[in-house]
GROMACS .gro file of C-alpha atoms in nm:
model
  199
    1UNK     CA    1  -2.782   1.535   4.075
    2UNK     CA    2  -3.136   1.466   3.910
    3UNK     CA    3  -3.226   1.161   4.122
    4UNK     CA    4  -3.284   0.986   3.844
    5UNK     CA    5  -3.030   0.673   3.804
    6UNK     CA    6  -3.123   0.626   3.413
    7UNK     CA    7  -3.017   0.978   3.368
    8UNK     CA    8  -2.697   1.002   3.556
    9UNK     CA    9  -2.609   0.596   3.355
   10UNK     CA   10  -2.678   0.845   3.018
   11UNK     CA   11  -2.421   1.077   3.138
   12UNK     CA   12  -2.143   0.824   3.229
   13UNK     CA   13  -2.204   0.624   2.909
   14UNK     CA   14  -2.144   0.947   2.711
   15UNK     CA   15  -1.808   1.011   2.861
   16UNK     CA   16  -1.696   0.719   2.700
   17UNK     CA   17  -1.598   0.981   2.426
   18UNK     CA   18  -1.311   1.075   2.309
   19UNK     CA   19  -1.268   1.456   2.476
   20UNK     CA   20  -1.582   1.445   2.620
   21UNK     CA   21  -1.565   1.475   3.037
   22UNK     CA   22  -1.849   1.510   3.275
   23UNK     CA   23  -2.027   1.854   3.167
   24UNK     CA   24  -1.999   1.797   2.796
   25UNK     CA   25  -2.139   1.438   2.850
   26UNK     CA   26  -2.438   1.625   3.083
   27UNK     CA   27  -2.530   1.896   2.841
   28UNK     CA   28  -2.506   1.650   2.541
   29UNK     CA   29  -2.750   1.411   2.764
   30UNK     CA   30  -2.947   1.718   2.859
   31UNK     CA   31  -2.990   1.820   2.482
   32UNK     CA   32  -3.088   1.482   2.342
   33UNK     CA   33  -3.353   1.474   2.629
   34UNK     CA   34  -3.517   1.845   2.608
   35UNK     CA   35  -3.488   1.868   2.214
   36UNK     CA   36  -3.370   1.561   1.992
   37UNK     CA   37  -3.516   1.218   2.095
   38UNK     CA   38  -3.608   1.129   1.775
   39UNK     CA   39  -3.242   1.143   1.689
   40UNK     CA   40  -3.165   1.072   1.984
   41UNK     CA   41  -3.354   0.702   1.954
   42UNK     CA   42  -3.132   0.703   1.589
   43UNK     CA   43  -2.823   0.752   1.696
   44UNK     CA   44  -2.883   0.501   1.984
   45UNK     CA   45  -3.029   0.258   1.665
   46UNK     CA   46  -2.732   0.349   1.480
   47UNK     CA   47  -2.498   0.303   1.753
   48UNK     CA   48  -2.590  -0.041   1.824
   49UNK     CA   49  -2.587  -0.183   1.448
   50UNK     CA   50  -2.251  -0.012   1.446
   51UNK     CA   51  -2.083  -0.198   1.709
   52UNK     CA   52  -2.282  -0.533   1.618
   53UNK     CA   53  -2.209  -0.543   1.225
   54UNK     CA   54  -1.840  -0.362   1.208
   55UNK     CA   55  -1.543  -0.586   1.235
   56UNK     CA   56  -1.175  -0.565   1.085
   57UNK     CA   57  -1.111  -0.625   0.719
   58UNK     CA   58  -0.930  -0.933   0.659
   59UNK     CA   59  -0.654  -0.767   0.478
   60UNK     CA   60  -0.543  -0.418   0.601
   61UNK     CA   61  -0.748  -0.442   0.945
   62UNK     CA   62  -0.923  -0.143   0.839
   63UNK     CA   63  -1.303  -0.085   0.973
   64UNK     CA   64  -1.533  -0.287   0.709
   65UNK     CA   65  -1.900  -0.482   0.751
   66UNK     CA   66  -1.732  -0.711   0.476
   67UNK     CA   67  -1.466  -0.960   0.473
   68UNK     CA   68  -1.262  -0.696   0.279
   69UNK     CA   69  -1.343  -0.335   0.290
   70UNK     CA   70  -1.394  -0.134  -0.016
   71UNK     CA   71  -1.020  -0.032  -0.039
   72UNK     CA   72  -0.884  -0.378  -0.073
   73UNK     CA   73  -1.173  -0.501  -0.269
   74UNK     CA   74  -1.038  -0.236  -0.552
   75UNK     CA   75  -0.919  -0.362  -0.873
   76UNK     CA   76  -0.794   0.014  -0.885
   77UNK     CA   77  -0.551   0.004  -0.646
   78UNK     CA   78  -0.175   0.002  -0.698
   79UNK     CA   79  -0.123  -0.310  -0.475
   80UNK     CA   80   0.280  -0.307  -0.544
   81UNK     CA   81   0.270   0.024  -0.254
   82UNK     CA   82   0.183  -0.044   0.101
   83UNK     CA   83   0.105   0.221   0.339
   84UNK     CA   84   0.157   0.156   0.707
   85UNK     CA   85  -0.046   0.386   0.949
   86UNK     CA   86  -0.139   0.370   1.332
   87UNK     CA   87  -0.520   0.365   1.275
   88UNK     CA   88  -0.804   0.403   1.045
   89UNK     CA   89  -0.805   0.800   1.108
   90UNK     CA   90  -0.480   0.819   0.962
   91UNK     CA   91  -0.606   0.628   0.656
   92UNK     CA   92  -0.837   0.884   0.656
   93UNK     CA   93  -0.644   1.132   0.663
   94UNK     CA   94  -0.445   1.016   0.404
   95UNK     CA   95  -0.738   0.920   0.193
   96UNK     CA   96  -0.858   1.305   0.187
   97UNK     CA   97  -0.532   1.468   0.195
   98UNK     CA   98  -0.334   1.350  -0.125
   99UNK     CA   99  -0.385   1.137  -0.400
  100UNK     CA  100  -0.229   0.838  -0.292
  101UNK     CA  101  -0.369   0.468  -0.502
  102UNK     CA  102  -0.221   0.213  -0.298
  103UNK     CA  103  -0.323   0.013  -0.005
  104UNK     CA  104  -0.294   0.015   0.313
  105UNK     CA  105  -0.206  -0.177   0.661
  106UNK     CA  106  -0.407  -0.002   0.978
  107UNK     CA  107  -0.219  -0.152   1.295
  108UNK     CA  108  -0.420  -0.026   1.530
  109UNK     CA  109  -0.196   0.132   1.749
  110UNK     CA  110   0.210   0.149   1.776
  111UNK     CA  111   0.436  -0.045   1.965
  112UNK     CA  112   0.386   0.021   2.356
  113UNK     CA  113   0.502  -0.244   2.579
  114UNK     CA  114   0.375  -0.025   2.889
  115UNK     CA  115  -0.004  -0.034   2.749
  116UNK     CA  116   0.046  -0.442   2.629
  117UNK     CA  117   0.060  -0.365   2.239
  118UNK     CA  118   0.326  -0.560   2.080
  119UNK     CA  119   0.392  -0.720   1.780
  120UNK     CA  120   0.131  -0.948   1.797
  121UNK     CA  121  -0.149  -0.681   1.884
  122UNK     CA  122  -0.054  -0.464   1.590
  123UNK     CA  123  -0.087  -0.763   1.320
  124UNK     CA  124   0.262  -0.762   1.260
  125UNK     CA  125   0.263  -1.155   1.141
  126UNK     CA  126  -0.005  -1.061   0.932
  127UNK     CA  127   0.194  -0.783   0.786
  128UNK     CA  128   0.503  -1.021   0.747
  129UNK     CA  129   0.298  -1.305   0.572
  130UNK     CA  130   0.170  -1.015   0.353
  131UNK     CA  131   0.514  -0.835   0.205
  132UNK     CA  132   0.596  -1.230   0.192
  133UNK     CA  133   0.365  -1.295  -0.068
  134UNK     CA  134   0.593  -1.100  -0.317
  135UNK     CA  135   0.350  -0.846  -0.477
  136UNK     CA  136   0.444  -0.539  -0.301
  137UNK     CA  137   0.768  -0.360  -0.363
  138UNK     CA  138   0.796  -0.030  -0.137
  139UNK     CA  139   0.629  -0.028   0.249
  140UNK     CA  140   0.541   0.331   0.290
  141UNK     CA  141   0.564   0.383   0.686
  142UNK     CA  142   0.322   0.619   0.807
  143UNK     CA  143   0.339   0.647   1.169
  144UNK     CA  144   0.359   0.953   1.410
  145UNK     CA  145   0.660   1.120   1.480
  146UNK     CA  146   0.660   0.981   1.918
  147UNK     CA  147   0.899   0.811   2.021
  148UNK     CA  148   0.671   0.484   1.997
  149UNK     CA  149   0.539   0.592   1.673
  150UNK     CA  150   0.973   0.603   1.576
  151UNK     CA  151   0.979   0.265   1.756
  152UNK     CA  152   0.758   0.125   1.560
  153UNK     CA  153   0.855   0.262   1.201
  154UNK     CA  154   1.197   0.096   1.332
  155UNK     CA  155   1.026  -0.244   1.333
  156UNK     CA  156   0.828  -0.184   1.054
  157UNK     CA  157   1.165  -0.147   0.844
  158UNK     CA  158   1.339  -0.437   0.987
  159UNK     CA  159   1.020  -0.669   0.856
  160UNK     CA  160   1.031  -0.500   0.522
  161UNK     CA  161   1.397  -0.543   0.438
  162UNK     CA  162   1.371  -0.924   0.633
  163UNK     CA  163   1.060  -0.930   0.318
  164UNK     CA  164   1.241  -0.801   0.058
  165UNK     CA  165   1.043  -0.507   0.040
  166UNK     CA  166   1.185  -0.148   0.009
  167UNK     CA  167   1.112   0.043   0.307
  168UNK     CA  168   1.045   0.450   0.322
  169UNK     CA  169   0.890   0.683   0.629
  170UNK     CA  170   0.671   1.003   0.541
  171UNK     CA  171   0.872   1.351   0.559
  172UNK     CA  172   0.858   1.515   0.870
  173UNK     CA  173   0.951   1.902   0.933
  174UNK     CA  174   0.873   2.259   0.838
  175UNK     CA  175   0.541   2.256   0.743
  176UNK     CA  176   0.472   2.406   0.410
  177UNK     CA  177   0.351   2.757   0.470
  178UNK     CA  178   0.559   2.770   0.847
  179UNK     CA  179   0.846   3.009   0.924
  180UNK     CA  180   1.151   2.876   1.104
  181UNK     CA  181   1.104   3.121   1.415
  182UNK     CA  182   0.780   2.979   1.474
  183UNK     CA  183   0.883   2.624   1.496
  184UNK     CA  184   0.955   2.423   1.767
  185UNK     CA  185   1.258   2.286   1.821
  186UNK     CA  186   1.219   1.929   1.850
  187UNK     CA  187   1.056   1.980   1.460
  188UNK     CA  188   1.307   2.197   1.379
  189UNK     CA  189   1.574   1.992   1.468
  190UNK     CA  190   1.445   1.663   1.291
  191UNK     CA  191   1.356   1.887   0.948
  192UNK     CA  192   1.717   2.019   0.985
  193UNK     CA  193   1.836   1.628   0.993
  194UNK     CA  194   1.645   1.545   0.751
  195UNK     CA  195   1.754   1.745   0.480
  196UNK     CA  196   1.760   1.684   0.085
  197UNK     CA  197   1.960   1.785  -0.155
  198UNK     CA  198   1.796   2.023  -0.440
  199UNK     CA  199   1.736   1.933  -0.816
   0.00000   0.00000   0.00000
């Protein structure tokens, strides 16, 4: 391309992105060369604290540079309510979306034999020894509506009830707003199973 090796190494290390394939990578490399180095040299500084200094907290497995990230450090938190989710952008999205007080359990994936993630990859003994302990009372299961998100909200039931621990998945369906023509089936079809009966 350029004939320059240390450009072409920028370019490949930038598709490591999520989304981001061979011509976003070369005109993000492209920009950061022509008209941001300084932040260019701070996001590399940044970058590289980052992946030295963040770990896993010790309880939910959530990103944290402490033992225990600020979440499960909270005297604030209603630590009787557990919610499950898939990764710390669900907890995010949680987080900003409703009002919720409890903590939270970030496995880090879903159960995928195929790709090597089982039990033991999501944390599940950790989870286990955790609803064992007796202080929380209701596992909120937050995982995507795939099939190995379903899987896993399967297994994450089984461990609460083994725990004595009263499980319950999120509602999924219509979204509020949505009208019925304009849904897809598959949604449709698990809204329409999923039905409640009205106060």
């Amino acid at each position: 391309m350029s004939g320059s090796p240390l450009l072409a190494e920028l370019i490949e290390a930038l598709r490591c992105l999520p989304g981001v394939g061979g011509k976003s990578a070369q005109r993000m490399a492209f920009h950061l060369l022509e008209r941001e180095r300084d932040r260019g040299l701070k996001l590399a500084a940044v970058m590289e604290q980052a992946m030295q200094r963040i770990g896993h907290c010790e309880r939910c497995r959530n990103f944290s540079e402490e033992p225990l990230c600020a979440l499960c450090a909270s005297a604030t938190r209603d630590r009787q309510v557990l919610c499950v989710v898939e990764s710390p952008t669900d907890l995010a999205a949680i987080e900003q979306a409703t009002g919720f007080r409890g903590q939270y359990f970030v496995l880090m994936g879903r159960l995928s034999p195929l790709d090597g993630l089982g039990p033991e990859e999501l944390g599940l003994l950790q989870l286990s020894q955790r609803l064992g302990e007796g202080e929380v009372e209701e596992l909120i299961i937050a995982t995507n509506p795939t099939v190995e998100g379903e899987a896993t909200a399967h297994y994450l039931a089984q461990l609460a009830r083994a725990g004595g621990v009263r499980p319950t998945r999120l509602a999924h369906g219509v979204p509020l707003g949505g009208e019925l023509e304009y849904v897809d089936r598959s949604t449709l079809a698990h809204a329409f199973g999923g039905r409640q009966l009205l106060d």
